[in-house]
Short mmCIF file of C-alpha atoms and ligand atoms in Angstrom, two decimals:
data_model
loop_
_atom_site.label_atom_id
_atom_site.label_comp_id
_atom_site.label_asym_id
_atom_site.label_seq_id
_atom_site.Cartn_x
_atom_site.Cartn_y
_atom_site.Cartn_z
CA UNK A 1 3.97 -14.64 -20.98
CA UNK A 2 7.24 -16.28 -22.00
CA UNK A 3 10.39 -15.68 -19.98
CA UNK A 4 12.73 -13.13 -21.67
CA UNK A 5 15.55 -15.68 -21.98
CA UNK A 6 13.31 -17.86 -24.14
CA UNK A 7 13.70 -15.30 -26.91
CA UNK A 8 17.24 -16.59 -27.44
CA UNK A 9 16.09 -19.19 -29.96
CA UNK A 10 13.83 -16.92 -32.01
CA UNK A 11 14.48 -15.13 -34.31
CA UNK A 12 17.59 -16.72 -35.84
CA UNK A 13 20.75 -15.33 -34.24
CA UNK A 14 23.02 -13.19 -36.43
CA UNK A 15 26.12 -15.08 -35.25
CA UNK A 16 26.74 -18.64 -34.06
CA UNK A 17 25.76 -19.19 -30.44
CA UNK A 18 28.17 -21.07 -28.19
CA UNK A 19 26.85 -23.47 -25.54
CA UNK A 20 29.55 -24.68 -23.14
CA UNK A 21 28.74 -28.20 -22.00
CA UNK A 22 29.38 -28.28 -18.27
CA UNK A 23 30.23 -31.99 -18.48
CA UNK A 24 33.89 -30.92 -18.65
CA UNK A 25 33.57 -28.27 -15.92
CA UNK A 26 35.20 -28.77 -12.53
CA UNK A 27 32.30 -30.48 -10.70
CA UNK A 28 33.64 -29.22 -7.40
CA UNK A 29 33.02 -25.65 -8.55
CA UNK A 30 30.05 -25.93 -10.90
CA UNK A 31 28.40 -22.57 -10.12
CA UNK A 32 31.68 -20.73 -10.41
CA UNK A 33 32.47 -22.47 -13.71
CA UNK A 34 29.01 -21.60 -15.11
CA UNK A 35 29.40 -17.95 -14.14
CA UNK A 36 32.90 -17.88 -15.63
CA UNK A 37 31.80 -19.12 -19.07
CA UNK A 38 28.81 -16.76 -19.09
CA UNK A 39 31.10 -13.84 -18.27
CA UNK A 40 33.44 -15.10 -21.01
CA UNK A 41 30.64 -14.72 -23.59
CA UNK A 42 28.76 -18.04 -23.55
CA UNK A 43 25.24 -17.66 -24.96
CA UNK A 44 23.71 -20.64 -23.17
CA UNK A 45 24.71 -23.48 -20.86
CA UNK A 46 24.47 -27.09 -22.08
CA UNK A 47 23.70 -29.75 -19.44
CA UNK A 48 24.28 -33.39 -20.42
CA UNK A 49 21.93 -35.73 -18.58
CA UNK A 50 22.82 -39.45 -18.84
CA UNK A 51 20.99 -42.35 -17.23
CA UNK A 52 23.53 -45.21 -17.49
CA UNK A 53 21.09 -47.00 -19.80
CA UNK A 54 20.65 -45.00 -23.02
CA UNK A 55 24.39 -44.37 -22.70
CA UNK A 56 26.82 -46.10 -20.32
CA UNK A 57 27.69 -42.99 -18.32
CA UNK A 58 25.88 -41.33 -15.38
CA UNK A 59 26.06 -37.56 -15.03
CA UNK A 60 23.57 -35.01 -13.71
CA UNK A 61 19.88 -34.64 -12.96
CA UNK A 62 17.20 -32.06 -12.17
CA UNK A 63 18.75 -31.06 -8.81
CA UNK A 64 21.97 -30.02 -10.51
CA UNK A 65 19.92 -28.08 -13.07
CA UNK A 66 18.04 -26.33 -10.24
CA UNK A 67 21.32 -25.39 -8.59
CA UNK A 68 22.65 -23.91 -11.85
CA UNK A 69 19.38 -22.00 -12.23
CA UNK A 70 19.70 -20.60 -8.67
CA UNK A 71 23.27 -19.46 -9.22
CA UNK A 72 22.76 -18.22 -12.80
CA UNK A 73 19.19 -16.87 -12.82
CA UNK A 74 19.42 -15.28 -16.28
CA UNK A 75 21.23 -18.09 -18.12
CA UNK A 76 19.52 -20.03 -20.90
CA UNK A 77 19.67 -23.69 -19.81
CA UNK A 78 19.92 -26.17 -22.69
CA UNK A 79 19.28 -29.63 -21.20
CA UNK A 80 20.31 -32.60 -23.37
CA UNK A 81 18.65 -35.80 -22.19
CA UNK A 82 20.54 -38.95 -23.13
CA UNK A 83 18.05 -41.18 -21.35
CA UNK A 84 15.84 -44.10 -22.36
CA UNK A 85 12.60 -42.67 -20.96
CA UNK A 86 12.69 -38.86 -21.26
CA UNK A 87 8.96 -38.44 -20.48
CA UNK A 88 9.71 -39.38 -16.87
CA UNK A 89 11.77 -36.22 -16.36
CA UNK A 90 9.88 -33.47 -18.20
CA UNK A 91 8.11 -32.08 -15.17
CA UNK A 92 11.20 -32.25 -12.97
CA UNK A 93 13.32 -30.30 -15.45
CA UNK A 94 10.56 -27.73 -15.97
CA UNK A 95 10.52 -27.16 -12.21
CA UNK A 96 14.32 -27.00 -12.19
CA UNK A 97 14.37 -24.06 -14.59
CA UNK A 98 15.35 -25.71 -17.91
CA UNK A 99 14.62 -23.53 -20.96
CA UNK A 100 15.14 -26.19 -23.62
CA UNK A 101 14.65 -29.93 -23.17
CA UNK A 102 16.13 -32.12 -25.90
CA UNK A 103 15.62 -35.88 -26.13
CA UNK A 104 16.77 -38.49 -28.66
CA UNK A 105 14.92 -39.87 -31.66
CA UNK A 106 16.61 -43.23 -30.92
CA UNK A 107 14.83 -43.36 -27.54
CA UNK A 108 11.49 -42.58 -29.20
CA UNK A 109 11.87 -45.13 -32.01
CA UNK A 110 12.99 -47.95 -29.73
CA UNK A 111 11.30 -51.26 -30.67
CA UNK A 112 10.23 -52.23 -27.16
CA UNK A 113 9.70 -49.02 -25.20
CA UNK A 114 9.23 -46.40 -27.91
CA UNK A 115 6.88 -43.39 -27.91
CA UNK A 116 5.69 -40.69 -30.31
CA UNK A 117 8.32 -37.92 -30.37
CA UNK A 118 5.76 -35.34 -31.43
CA UNK A 119 3.54 -36.13 -28.42
CA UNK A 120 6.51 -35.61 -26.12
CA UNK A 121 7.34 -32.29 -27.85
CA UNK A 122 3.79 -31.18 -26.99
CA UNK A 123 4.23 -32.25 -23.36
CA UNK A 124 7.49 -30.29 -23.14
CA UNK A 125 5.78 -27.21 -24.60
CA UNK A 126 2.88 -27.59 -22.17
CA UNK A 127 5.44 -27.41 -19.36
CA UNK A 128 6.68 -24.05 -20.69
CA UNK A 129 9.97 -25.21 -22.24
CA UNK A 130 11.35 -25.30 -25.76
CA UNK A 131 11.59 -28.81 -27.22
CA UNK A 132 14.59 -30.30 -29.00
CA UNK A 133 15.11 -33.57 -30.89
CA UNK A 134 18.59 -35.13 -31.11
CA UNK A 135 20.01 -37.66 -33.58
CA UNK A 136 23.06 -39.87 -33.12
CA UNK A 137 25.79 -40.28 -35.77
CA UNK A 138 24.75 -43.75 -37.00
CA UNK A 139 21.02 -42.92 -37.22
CA UNK A 140 19.78 -42.32 -40.76
CA UNK A 141 18.31 -39.01 -41.84
CA UNK A 142 15.03 -40.71 -42.83
CA UNK A 143 14.35 -41.62 -39.20
CA UNK A 144 14.13 -38.01 -38.02
CA UNK A 145 12.62 -36.24 -41.04
CA UNK A 146 8.96 -37.14 -40.35
CA UNK A 147 9.13 -35.63 -36.85
CA UNK A 148 10.82 -32.21 -37.26
CA UNK A 149 7.74 -30.01 -37.29
CA UNK A 150 6.90 -29.30 -33.61
CA UNK A 151 10.50 -28.90 -32.47
CA UNK A 152 12.21 -25.61 -31.67
CA UNK A 153 15.62 -27.16 -32.23
CA UNK A 154 17.28 -30.19 -33.79
CA UNK A 155 20.53 -31.38 -32.27
CA UNK A 156 22.94 -33.37 -34.43
CA UNK A 157 25.44 -35.44 -32.47
CA UNK A 158 28.92 -35.39 -33.96
CA UNK A 159 30.19 -38.02 -31.51
CA UNK A 160 28.51 -41.12 -30.12
CA UNK A 161 26.98 -39.79 -26.91
CA UNK A 162 28.30 -40.69 -23.46
CA UNK A 163 31.49 -38.75 -22.90
CA UNK A 164 33.17 -35.47 -23.61
CA UNK A 165 36.61 -35.34 -25.18
CA UNK A 166 35.89 -37.59 -28.20
CA UNK A 167 36.82 -36.85 -31.82
CA UNK A 168 34.46 -35.08 -34.21
CA UNK A 169 32.76 -37.39 -36.76
CA UNK A 170 32.76 -35.34 -39.97
CA UNK A 171 30.43 -37.80 -41.74
CA UNK A 172 27.47 -36.19 -39.94
CA UNK A 173 27.89 -32.95 -41.91
CA UNK A 174 25.93 -34.27 -44.93
CA UNK A 175 23.02 -35.26 -42.69
CA UNK A 176 23.22 -31.85 -40.99
CA UNK A 177 22.93 -30.03 -44.32
CA UNK A 178 19.96 -32.19 -45.29
CA UNK A 179 18.18 -31.50 -41.98
CA UNK A 180 18.93 -27.79 -42.30
CA UNK A 181 17.26 -27.71 -45.70
CA UNK A 182 14.04 -28.97 -44.06
CA UNK A 183 13.91 -26.51 -41.15
CA UNK A 184 11.81 -23.37 -40.92
CA UNK A 185 13.51 -20.04 -40.11
CA UNK A 186 12.19 -20.27 -36.54
CA UNK A 187 13.88 -23.64 -35.89
CA UNK A 188 17.46 -23.82 -34.63
CA UNK A 189 20.13 -26.41 -35.48
CA UNK A 190 22.71 -27.39 -32.88
CA UNK A 191 25.84 -29.54 -33.26
CA UNK A 192 27.31 -31.36 -30.28
CA UNK A 193 30.48 -33.38 -29.85
CA UNK A 194 34.15 -32.92 -30.61
CA UNK A 195 33.71 -29.33 -31.77
CA UNK A 196 36.99 -27.44 -31.92
CA UNK A 197 38.04 -24.22 -33.68
CA UNK A 198 39.24 -26.23 -36.70
CA UNK A 199 35.89 -27.97 -37.37
CA UNK A 200 33.48 -25.28 -36.08
CA UNK A 201 33.42 -23.47 -39.48
CA UNK A 202 32.23 -26.67 -41.21
CA UNK A 203 29.38 -27.00 -38.66
CA UNK A 204 28.36 -23.39 -39.27
CA UNK A 205 28.60 -23.86 -43.05
CA UNK A 206 26.30 -26.91 -42.72
CA UNK A 207 23.66 -24.67 -41.13
CA UNK A 208 24.28 -24.93 -37.38
CA UNK A 209 23.57 -21.83 -35.38
CA UNK A 210 24.41 -23.32 -31.98
CA UNK A 211 27.67 -25.11 -31.12
CA UNK A 212 27.87 -27.16 -27.91
CA UNK A 213 31.40 -27.79 -26.70
CA UNK A 214 32.84 -29.12 -23.46
CA UNK A 215 36.55 -29.85 -23.70
CA UNK A 216 37.30 -27.10 -26.25
CA UNK A 217 36.25 -24.59 -23.57
CA UNK A 218 36.65 -26.09 -20.09
CA UNK A 219 39.97 -27.79 -20.85
CA UNK A 220 41.57 -24.42 -21.68
CA UNK A 221 42.69 -21.72 -19.30
CA UNK A 222 41.11 -18.85 -21.23
CA UNK A 223 37.36 -19.36 -21.66
CA UNK A 224 36.76 -16.06 -23.50
CA UNK A 225 39.41 -16.88 -26.09
CA UNK A 226 38.12 -20.46 -26.49
CA UNK A 227 34.54 -19.24 -27.03
CA UNK A 228 35.56 -16.61 -29.56
CA UNK A 229 37.71 -19.13 -31.46
CA UNK A 230 34.67 -21.41 -31.80
CA UNK A 231 32.63 -18.58 -33.25
CA UNK A 232 35.35 -18.14 -35.87
C1 LIG B 1 28.34 -36.14 -25.29
C2 LIG B 1 27.67 -34.87 -24.83
C3 LIG B 1 28.38 -33.64 -25.31
C4 LIG B 1 29.79 -33.53 -24.74
C5 LIG B 1 30.64 -32.67 -25.61
O1 LIG B 1 27.57 -37.23 -25.00
O2 LIG B 1 26.34 -34.80 -25.30
O3 LIG B 1 27.63 -32.48 -25.02
O4 LIG B 1 29.78 -33.02 -23.43
O5 LIG B 1 31.96 -32.76 -25.20
P1 LIG B 1 33.18 -32.38 -26.17
O6 LIG B 1 32.92 -31.00 -26.68
O7 LIG B 1 34.39 -32.47 -25.29
O8 LIG B 1 33.17 -33.41 -27.26
ZN1 LIG B 2 25.33 -32.79 -25.16
#
């Protein structure tokens, strides 16, 4: 039987969901920061995992995810893997309590160490998690379209991944609309990067039902207000 929090993604939510990315949280007080955004109305927690290879930065791994799970047992954990070899970490994140594991199409379609994204979606499902597929700003729509079917969620990056606090790239909105037109009602669309109250409405208009945001929430002193401003 699926865990109750897994129902978050299905059916479609009747309002945009907000996923604070804890990359901009105070790392000295991660559990407290997670609880604070959940109490402030966050719908899920977004964990950015970087391997220093797919992107230049290094951030968090399964142990951090397990700690968040321990301190926030009912939270929906949205884990965004910006790593070259996501298959290596599927089991570890399943054990660490991730609800959604998203990896990048650019990792799958790599010339030298690529893999079939649909096979990895199946592996993620077999481990009891939802599966997500992410696409970077420069990657063409045609690259992701053949692979949408088995995924619970598609994540469109609106910054080049690696860091929080970058500016929103509005060019990705056309690609977002095109992806949205190909999704089934049971598939979610998430936008991630540079989302602020002034550009959140354009993401929602393009079909996104989940907005991931780090600095727009954690760099303010009123999380509840920041979250409600993103919802519009
Ligand atoms: C970027 C990460 C994003 C990032 C968002 O590589 O995937 O989730 O934390 O940060 P903001 O909202 O500050 O752009
Ligand atoms: Zn992210």
